[in-house]
Tab-separated table of N, CA and C in Angstrom:
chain	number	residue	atom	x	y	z
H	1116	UNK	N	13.498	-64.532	8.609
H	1116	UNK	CA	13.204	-63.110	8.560
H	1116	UNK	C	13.844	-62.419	9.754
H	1117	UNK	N	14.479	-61.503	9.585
H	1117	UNK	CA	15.061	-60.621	10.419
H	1117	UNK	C	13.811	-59.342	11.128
H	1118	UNK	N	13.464	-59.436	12.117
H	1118	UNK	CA	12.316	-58.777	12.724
H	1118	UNK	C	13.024	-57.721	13.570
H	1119	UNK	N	14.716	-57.602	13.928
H	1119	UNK	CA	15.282	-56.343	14.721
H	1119	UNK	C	14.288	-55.323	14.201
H	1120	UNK	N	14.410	-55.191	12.967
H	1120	UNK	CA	13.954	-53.564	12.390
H	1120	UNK	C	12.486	-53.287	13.120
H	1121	UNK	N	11.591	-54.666	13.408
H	1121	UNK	CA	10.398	-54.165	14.298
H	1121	UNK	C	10.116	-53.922	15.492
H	1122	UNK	N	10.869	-54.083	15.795
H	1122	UNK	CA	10.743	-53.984	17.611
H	1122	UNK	C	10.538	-52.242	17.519
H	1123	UNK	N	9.882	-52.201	18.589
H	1123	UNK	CA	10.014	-50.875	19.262
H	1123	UNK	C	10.798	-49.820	19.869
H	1124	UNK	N	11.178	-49.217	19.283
H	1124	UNK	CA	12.179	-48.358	20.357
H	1124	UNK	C	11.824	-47.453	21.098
H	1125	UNK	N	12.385	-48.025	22.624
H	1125	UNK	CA	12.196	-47.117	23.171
H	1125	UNK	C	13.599	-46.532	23.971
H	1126	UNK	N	13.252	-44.653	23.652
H	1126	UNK	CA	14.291	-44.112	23.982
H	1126	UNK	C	14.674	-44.267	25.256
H	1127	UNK	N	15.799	-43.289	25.912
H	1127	UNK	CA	16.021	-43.185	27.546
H	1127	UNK	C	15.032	-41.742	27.708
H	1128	UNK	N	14.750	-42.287	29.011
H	1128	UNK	CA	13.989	-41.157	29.448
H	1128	UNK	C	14.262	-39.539	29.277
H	1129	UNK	N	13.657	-38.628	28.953
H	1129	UNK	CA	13.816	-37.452	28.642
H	1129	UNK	C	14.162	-37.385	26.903
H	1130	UNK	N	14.519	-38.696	26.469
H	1130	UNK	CA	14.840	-38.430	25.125
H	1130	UNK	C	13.801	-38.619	23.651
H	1131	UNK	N	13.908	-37.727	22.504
H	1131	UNK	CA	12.835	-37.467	22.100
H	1131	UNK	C	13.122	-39.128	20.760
H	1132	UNK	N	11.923	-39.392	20.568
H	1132	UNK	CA	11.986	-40.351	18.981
H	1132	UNK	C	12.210	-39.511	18.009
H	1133	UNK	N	13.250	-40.072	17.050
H	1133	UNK	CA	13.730	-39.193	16.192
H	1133	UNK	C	13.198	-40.746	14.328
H	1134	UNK	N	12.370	-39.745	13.512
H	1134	UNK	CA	11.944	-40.131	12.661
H	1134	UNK	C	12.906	-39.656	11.352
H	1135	UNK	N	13.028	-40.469	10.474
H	1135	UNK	CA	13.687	-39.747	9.225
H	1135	UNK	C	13.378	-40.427	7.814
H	1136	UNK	N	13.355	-39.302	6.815
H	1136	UNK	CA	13.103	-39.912	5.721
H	1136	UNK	C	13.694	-38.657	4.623
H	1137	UNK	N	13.785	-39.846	3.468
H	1137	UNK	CA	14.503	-38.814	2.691
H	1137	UNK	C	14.058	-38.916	1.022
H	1138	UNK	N	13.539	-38.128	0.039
H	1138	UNK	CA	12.992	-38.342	-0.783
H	1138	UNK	C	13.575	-37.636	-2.179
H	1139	UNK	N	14.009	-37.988	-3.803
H	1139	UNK	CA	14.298	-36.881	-4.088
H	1139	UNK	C	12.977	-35.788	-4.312
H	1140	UNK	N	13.634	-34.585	-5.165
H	1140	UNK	CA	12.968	-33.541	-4.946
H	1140	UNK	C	12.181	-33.633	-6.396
H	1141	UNK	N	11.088	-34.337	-6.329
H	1141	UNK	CA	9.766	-34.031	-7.089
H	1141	UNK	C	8.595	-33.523	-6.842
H	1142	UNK	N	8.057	-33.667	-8.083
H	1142	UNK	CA	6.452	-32.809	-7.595
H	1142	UNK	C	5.507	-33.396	-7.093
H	1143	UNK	N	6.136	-35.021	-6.903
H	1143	UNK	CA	4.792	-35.816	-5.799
H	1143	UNK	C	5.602	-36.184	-4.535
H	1144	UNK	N	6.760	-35.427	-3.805
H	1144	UNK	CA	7.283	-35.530	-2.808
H	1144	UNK	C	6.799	-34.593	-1.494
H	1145	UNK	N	5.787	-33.277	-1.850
H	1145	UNK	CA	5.364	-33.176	-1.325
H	1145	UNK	C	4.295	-33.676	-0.616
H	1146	UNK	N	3.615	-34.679	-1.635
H	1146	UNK	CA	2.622	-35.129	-0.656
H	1146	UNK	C	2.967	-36.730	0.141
H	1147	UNK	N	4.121	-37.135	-0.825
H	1147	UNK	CA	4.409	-38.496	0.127
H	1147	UNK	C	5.020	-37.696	1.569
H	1148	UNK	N	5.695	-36.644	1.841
H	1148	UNK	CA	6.181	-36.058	2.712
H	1148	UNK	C	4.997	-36.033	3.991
H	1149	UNK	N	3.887	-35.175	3.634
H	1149	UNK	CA	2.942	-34.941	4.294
H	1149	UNK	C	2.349	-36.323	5.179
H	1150	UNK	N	2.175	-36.894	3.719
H	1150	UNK	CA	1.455	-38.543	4.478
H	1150	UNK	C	2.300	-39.214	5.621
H	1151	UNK	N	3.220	-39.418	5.123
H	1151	UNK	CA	4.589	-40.223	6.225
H	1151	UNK	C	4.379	-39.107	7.497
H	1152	UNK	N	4.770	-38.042	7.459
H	1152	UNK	CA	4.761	-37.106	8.616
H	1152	UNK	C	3.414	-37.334	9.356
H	1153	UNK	N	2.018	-37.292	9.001
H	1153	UNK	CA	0.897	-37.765	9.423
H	1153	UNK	C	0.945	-39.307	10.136
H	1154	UNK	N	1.562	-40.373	9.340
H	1154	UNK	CA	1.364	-41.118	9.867
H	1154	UNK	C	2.259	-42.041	11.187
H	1155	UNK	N	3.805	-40.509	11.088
H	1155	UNK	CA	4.239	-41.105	12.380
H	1155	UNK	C	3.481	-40.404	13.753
H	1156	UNK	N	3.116	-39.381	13.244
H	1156	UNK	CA	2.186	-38.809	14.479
H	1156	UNK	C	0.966	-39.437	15.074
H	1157	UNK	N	0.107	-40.484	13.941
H	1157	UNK	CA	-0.919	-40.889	14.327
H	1157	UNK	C	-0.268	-42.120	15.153
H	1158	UNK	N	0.867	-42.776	14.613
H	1158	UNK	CA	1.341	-44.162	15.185
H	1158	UNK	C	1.950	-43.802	16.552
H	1159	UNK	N	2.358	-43.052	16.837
H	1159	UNK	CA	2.907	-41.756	18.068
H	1159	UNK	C	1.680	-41.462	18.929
H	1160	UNK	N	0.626	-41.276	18.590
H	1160	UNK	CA	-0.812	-40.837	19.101
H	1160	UNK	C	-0.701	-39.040	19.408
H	1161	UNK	N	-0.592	-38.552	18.345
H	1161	UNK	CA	-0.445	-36.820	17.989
H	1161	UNK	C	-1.668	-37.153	17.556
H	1162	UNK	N	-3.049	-37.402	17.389
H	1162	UNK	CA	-3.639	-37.128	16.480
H	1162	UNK	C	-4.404	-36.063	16.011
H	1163	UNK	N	-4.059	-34.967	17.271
H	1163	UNK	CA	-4.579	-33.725	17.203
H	1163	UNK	C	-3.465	-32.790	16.817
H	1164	UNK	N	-2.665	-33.184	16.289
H	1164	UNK	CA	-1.722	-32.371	15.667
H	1164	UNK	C	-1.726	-32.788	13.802
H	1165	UNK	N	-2.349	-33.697	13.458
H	1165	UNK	CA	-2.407	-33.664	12.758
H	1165	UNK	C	-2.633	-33.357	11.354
H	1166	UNK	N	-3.309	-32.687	11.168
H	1166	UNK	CA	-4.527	-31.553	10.014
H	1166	UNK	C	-3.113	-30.591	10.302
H	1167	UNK	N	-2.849	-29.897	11.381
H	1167	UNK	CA	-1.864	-28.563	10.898
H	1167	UNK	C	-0.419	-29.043	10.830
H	1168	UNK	N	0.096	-30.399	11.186
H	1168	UNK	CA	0.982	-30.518	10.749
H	1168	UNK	C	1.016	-31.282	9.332
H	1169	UNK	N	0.081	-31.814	8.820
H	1169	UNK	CA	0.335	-32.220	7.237
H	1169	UNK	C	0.276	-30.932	6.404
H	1170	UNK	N	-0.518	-30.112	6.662
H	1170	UNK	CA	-0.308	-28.193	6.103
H	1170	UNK	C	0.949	-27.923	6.320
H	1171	UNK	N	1.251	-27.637	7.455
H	1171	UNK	CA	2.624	-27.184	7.718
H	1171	UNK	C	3.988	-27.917	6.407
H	1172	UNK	N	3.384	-29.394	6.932
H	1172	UNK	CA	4.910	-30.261	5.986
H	1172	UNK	C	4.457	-29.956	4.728
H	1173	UNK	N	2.903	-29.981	3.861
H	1173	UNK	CA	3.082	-30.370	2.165
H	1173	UNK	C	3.649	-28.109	1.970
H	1174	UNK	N	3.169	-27.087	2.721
H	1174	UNK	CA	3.650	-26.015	2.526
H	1174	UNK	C	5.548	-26.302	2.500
H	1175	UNK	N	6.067	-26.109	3.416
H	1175	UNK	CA	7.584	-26.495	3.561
H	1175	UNK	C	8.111	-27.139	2.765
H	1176	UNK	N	7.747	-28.568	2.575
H	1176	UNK	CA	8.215	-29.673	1.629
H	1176	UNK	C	7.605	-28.796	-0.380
H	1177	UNK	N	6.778	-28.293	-0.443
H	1177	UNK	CA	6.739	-28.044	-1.710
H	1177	UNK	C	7.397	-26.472	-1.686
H	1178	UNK	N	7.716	-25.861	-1.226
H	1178	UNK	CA	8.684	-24.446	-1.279
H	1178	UNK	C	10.419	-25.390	-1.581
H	1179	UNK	N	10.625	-26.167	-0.924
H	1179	UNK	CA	11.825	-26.716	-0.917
H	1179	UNK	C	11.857	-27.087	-2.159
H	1180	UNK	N	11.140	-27.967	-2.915
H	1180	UNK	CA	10.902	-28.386	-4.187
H	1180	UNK	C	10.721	-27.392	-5.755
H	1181	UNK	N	10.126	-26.201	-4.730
H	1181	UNK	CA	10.024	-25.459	-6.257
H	1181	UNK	C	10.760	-24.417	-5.948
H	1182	UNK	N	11.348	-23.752	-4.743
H	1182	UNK	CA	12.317	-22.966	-5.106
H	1182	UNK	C	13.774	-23.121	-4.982
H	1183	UNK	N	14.266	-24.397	-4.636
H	1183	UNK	CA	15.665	-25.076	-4.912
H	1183	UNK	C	15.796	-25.715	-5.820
H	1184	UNK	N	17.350	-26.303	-6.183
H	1184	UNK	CA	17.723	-27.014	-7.005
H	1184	UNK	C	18.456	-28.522	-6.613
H	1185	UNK	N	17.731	-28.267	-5.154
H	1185	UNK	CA	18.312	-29.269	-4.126
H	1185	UNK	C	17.756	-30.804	-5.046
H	1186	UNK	N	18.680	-31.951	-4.940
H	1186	UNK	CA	18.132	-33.300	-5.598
H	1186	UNK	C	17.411	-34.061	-4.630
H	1187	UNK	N	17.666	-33.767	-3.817
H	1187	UNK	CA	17.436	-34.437	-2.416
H	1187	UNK	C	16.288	-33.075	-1.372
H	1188	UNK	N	15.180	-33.972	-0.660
H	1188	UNK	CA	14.775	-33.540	0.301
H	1188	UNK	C	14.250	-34.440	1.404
H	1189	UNK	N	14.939	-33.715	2.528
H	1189	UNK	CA	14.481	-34.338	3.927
H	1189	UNK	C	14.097	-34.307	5.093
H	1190	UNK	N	12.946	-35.027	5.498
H	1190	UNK	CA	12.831	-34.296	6.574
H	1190	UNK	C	12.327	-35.451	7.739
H	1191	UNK	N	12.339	-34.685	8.947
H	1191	UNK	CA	12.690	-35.368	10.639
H	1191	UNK	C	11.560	-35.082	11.160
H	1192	UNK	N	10.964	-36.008	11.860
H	1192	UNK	CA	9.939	-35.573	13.184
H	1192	UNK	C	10.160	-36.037	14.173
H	1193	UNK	N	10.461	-35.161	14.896
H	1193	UNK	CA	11.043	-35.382	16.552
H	1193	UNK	C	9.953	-35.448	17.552
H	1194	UNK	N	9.742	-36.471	18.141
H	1194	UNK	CA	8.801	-36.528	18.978
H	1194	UNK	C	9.193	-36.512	20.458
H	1195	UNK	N	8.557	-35.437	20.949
H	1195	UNK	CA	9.099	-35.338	23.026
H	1195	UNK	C	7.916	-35.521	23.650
H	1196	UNK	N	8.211	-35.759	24.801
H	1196	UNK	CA	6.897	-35.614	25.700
H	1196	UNK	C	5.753	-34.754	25.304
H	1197	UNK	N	5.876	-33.819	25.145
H	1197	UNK	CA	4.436	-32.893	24.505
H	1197	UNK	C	4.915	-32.482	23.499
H	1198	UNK	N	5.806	-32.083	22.815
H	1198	UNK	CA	6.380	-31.165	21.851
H	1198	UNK	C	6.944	-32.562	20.443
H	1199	UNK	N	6.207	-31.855	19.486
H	1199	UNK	CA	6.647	-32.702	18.617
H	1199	UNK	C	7.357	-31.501	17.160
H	1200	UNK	N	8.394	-31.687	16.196
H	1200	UNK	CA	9.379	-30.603	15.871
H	1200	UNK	C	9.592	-31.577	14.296
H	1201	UNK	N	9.128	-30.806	13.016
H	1201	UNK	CA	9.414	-31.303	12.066
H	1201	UNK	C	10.434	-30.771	11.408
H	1202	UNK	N	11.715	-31.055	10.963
H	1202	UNK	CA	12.769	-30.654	9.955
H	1202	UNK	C	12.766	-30.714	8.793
H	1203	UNK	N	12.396	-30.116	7.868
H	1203	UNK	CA	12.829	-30.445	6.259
H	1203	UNK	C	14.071	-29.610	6.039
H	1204	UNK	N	14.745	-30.683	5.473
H	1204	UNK	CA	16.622	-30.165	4.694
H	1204	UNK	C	16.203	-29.995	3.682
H	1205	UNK	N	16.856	-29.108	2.846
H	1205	UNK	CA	17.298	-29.264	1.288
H	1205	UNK	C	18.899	-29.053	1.198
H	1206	UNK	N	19.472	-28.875	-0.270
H	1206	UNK	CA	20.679	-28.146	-0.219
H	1206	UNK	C	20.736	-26.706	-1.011
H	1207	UNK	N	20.385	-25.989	-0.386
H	1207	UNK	CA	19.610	-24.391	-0.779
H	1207	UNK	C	19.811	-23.684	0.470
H	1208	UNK	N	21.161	-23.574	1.378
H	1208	UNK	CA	21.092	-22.513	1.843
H	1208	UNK	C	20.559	-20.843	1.989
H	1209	UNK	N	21.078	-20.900	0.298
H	1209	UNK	CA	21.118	-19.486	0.200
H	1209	UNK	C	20.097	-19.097	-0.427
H	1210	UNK	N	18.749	-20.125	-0.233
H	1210	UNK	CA	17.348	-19.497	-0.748
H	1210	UNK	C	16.753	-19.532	0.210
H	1211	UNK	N	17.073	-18.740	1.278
H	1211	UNK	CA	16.235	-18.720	2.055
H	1211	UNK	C	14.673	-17.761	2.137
H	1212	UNK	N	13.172	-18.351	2.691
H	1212	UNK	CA	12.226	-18.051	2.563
H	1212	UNK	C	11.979	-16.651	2.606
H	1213	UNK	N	10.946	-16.100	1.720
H	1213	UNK	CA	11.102	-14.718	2.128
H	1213	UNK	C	9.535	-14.554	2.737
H	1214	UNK	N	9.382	-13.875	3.498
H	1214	UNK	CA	7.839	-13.424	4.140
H	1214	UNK	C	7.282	-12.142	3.020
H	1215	UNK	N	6.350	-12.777	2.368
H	1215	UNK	CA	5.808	-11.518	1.097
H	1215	UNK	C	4.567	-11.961	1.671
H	1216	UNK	N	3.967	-10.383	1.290
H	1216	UNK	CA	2.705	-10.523	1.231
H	1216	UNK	C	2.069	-10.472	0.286
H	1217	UNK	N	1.116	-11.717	-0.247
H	1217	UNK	CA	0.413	-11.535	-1.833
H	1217	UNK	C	-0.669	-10.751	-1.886
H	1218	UNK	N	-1.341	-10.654	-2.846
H	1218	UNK	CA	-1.919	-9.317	-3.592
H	1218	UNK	C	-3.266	-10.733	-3.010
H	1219	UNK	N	-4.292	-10.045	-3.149
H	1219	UNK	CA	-5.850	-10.506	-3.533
H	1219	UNK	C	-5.894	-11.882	-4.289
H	1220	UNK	N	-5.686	-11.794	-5.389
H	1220	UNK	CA	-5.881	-12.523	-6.799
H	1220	UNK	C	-4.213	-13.266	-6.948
H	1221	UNK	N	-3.574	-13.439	-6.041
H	1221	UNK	CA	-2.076	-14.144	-6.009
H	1221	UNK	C	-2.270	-14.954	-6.038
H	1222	UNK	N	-2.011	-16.575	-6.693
H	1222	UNK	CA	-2.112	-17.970	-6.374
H	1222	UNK	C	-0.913	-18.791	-5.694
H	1223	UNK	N	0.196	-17.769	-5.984
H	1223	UNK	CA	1.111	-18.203	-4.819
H	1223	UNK	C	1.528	-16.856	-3.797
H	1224	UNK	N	2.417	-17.951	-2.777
H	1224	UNK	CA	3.350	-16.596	-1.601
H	1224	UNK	C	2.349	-16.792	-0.034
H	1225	UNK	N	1.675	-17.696	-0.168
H	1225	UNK	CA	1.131	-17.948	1.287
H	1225	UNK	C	1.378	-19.139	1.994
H	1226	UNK	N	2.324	-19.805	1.759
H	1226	UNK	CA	2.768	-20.806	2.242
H	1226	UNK	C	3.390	-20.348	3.495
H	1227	UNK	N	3.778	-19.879	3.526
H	1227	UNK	CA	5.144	-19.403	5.040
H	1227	UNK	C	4.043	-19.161	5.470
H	1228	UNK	N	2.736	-17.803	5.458
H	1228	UNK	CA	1.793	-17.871	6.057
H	1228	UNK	C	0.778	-18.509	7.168
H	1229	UNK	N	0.773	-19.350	5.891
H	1229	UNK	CA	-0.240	-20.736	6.531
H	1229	UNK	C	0.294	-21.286	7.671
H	1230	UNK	N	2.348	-21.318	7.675
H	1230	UNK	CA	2.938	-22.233	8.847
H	1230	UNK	C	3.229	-21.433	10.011
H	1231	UNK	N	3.021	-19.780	9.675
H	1231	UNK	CA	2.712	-19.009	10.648
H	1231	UNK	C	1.402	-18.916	11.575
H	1232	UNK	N	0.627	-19.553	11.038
H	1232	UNK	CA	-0.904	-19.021	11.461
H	1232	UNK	C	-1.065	-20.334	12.352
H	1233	UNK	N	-0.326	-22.022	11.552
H	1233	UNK	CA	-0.737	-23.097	12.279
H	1233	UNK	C	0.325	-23.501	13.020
H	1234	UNK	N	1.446	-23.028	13.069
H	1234	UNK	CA	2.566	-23.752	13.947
H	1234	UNK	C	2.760	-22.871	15.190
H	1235	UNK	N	3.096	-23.556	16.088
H	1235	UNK	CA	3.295	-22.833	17.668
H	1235	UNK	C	4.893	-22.198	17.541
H	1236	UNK	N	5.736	-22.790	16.944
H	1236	UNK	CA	6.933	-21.827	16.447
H	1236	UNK	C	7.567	-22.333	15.435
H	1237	UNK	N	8.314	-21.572	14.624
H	1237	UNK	CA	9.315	-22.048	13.245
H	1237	UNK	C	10.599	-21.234	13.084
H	1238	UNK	N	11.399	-21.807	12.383
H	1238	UNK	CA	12.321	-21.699	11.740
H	1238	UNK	C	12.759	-21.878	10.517
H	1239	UNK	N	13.996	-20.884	9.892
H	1239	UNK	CA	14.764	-21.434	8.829
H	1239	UNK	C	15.911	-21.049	9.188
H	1240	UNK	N	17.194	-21.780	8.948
H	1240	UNK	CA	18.433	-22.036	9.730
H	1240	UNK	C	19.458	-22.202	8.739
H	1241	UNK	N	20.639	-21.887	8.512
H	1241	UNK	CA	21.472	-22.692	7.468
H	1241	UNK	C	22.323	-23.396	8.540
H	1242	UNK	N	23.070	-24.450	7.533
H	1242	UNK	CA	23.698	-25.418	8.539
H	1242	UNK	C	24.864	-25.604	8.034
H	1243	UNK	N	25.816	-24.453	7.777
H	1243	UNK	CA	27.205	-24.934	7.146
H	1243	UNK	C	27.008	-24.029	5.630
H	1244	UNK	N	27.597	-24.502	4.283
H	1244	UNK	CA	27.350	-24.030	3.258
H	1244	UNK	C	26.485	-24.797	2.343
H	1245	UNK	N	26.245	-25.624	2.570
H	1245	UNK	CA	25.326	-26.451	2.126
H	1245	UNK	C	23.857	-27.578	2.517
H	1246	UNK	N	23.078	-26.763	3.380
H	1246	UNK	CA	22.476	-26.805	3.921
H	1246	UNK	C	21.272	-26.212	4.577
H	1247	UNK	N	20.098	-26.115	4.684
H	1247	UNK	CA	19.353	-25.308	4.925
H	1247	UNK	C	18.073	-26.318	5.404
H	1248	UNK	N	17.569	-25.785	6.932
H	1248	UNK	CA	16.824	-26.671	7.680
H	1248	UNK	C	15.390	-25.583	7.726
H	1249	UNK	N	14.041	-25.746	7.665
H	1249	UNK	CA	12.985	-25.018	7.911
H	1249	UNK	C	12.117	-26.324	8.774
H	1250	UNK	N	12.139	-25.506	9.875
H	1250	UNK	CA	11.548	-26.715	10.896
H	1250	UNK	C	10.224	-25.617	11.710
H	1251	UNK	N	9.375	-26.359	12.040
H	1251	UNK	CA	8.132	-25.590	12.730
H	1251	UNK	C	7.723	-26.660	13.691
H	1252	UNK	N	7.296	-26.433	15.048
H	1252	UNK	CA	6.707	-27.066	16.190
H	1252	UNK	C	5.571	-26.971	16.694
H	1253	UNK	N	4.744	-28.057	17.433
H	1253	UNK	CA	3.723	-27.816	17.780
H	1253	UNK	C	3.809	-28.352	19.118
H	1254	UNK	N	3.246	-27.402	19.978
H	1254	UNK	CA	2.844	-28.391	21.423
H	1254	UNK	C	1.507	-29.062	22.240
H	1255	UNK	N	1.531	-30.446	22.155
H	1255	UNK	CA	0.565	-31.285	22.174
H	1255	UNK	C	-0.262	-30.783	23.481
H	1256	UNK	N	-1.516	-30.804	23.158
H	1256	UNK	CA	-2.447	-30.727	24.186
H	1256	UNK	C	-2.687	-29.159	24.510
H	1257	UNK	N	-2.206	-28.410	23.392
H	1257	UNK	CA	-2.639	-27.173	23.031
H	1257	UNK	C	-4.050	-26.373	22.377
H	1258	UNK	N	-4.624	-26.135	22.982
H	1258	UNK	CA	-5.795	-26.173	21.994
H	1258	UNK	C	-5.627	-24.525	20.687
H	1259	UNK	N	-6.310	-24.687	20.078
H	1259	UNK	CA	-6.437	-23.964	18.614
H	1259	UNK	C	-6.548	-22.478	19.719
H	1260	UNK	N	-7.411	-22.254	20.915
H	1260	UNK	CA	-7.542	-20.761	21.144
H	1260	UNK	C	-6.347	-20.069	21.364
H	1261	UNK	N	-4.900	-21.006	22.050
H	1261	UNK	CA	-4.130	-20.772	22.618
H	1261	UNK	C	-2.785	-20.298	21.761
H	1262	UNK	N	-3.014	-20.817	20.819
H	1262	UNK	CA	-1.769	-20.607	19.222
H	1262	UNK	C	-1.479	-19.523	19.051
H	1263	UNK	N	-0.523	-19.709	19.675
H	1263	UNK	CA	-0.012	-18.399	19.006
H	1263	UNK	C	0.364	-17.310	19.946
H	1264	UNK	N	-0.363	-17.668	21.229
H	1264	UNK	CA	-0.155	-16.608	22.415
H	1264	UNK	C	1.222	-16.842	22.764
H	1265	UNK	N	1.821	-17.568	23.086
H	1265	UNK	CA	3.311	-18.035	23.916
H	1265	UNK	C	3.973	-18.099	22.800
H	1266	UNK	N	4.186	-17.675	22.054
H	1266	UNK	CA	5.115	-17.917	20.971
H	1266	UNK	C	6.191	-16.704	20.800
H	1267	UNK	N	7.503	-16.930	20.954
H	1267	UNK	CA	8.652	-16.241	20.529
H	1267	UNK	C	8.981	-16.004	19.622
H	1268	UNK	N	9.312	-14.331	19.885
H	1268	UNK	CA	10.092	-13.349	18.952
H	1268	UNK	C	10.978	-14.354	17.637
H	1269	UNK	N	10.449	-13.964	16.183
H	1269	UNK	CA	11.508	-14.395	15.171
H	1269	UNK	C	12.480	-13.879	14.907
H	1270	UNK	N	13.285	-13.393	15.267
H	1270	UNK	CA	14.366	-13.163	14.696
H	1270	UNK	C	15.116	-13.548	13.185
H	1271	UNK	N	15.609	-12.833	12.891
H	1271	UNK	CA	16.336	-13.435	11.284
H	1271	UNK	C	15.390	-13.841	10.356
H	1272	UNK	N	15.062	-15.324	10.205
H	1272	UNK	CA	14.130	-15.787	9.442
H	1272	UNK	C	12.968	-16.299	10.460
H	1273	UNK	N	13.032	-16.406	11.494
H	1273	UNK	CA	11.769	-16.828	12.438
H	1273	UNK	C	12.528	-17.512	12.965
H	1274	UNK	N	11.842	-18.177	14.295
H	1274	UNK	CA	11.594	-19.276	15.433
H	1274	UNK	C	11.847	-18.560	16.304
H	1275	UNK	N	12.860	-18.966	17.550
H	1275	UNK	CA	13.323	-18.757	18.832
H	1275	UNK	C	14.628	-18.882	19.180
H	1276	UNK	N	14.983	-18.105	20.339
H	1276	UNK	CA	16.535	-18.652	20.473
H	1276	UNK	C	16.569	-20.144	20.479
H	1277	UNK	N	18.086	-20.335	20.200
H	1277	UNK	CA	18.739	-21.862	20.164
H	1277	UNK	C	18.362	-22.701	19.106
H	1278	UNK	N	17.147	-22.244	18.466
H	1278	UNK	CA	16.980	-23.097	17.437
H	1278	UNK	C	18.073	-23.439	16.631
H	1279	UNK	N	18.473	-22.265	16.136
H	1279	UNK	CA	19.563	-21.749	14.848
H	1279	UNK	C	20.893	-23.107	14.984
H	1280	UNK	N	21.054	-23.133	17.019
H	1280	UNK	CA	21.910	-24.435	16.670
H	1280	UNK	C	21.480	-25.499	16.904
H	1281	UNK	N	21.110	-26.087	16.574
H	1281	UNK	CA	20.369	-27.299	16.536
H	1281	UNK	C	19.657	-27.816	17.812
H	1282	UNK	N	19.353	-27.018	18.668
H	1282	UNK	CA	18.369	-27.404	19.876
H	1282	UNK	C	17.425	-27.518	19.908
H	1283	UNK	N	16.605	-28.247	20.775
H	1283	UNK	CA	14.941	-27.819	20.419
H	1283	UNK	C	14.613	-27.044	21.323
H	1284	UNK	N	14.109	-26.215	20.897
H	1284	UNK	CA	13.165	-25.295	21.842
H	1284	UNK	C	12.050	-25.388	22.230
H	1285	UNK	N	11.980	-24.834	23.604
H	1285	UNK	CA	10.447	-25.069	24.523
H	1285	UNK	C	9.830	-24.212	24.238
H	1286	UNK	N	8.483	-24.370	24.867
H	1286	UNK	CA	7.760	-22.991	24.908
H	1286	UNK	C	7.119	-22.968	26.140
């Protein structure tokens, strides 16, 4: 048995663990999405990020699914010292999210919402012509009163500077 694949990695200092997975685009990919994302955070010891980041991913991961035609969806959890940063790809540039507000009696259109209310910052980004990244962050050891106070101006579709090129951003 080949055991490389178990060992541990550990990065160089300052550098974040980078998680990936890739699923096609069905209607039970949102929730394998969610689970996996949960359970690199718990194996990580996020476990207080957890509850708003499985919201955050099954919202994201099922918008990707029902409003693209992408075959493929994927997504990254970047883990840093306090800051942990989830990516979902599709290939749907040019659907990008719109911020609506639903009526009373709406059963959809609150998804972006929800990742507004629980994520410390987000994004949606295109990446070329075929490509489109919606990533949202949380910073560990934040408590629930604090959400939302330090959080930067969205611009375009949301997040912060530098996101757009592939950096991570602090807060």
């Amino acid at each position: 048995m080949n055991t490389s694949a178990l060992r541990q990695a550990v990065p160089a200092p300052g550098r974040p663990l980078v998680y990936r997975m890739a699923a096609p685009s069905r209607a039970d990919t949102p929730r394998i999405a969610r689970d996996w994302v949960v359970s690199v955070l718990r194996a990580a010891g996020y476990r207080e990020l957890e509850e708003r980041a499985r919201l955050c991913a099954s919202e994201v991961v099922t918008n990707a699914y029902r409003h693209t035609d992408s075959p493929e969806i994927a997504v990254e959890v970047v883990l840093g010292d306090r800051r942990v940063t989830v990516h979902v790809y599709d290939c749907a540039p040019e659907r990008r999210p719109q911020g609506v507000s639903p009526g009373l009696l709406d059963t959809r259109g609150r998804g972006l919402g929800l990742v507004v209310a629980c994520a410390d910052d987000w994004a949606a980004v295109s990446r070329g012509d075929c490509v489109k990244v919606v990533w949202f962050g949380f910073v560990a050891g934040r408590g629930s009163e604090a959400r939302g106070a330090g959080r930067r101006p969205r611009p375009g579709w949301g997040g912060g500077a530098g996101e757009g090129a592939g950096q991570q951003g602090r807060m």
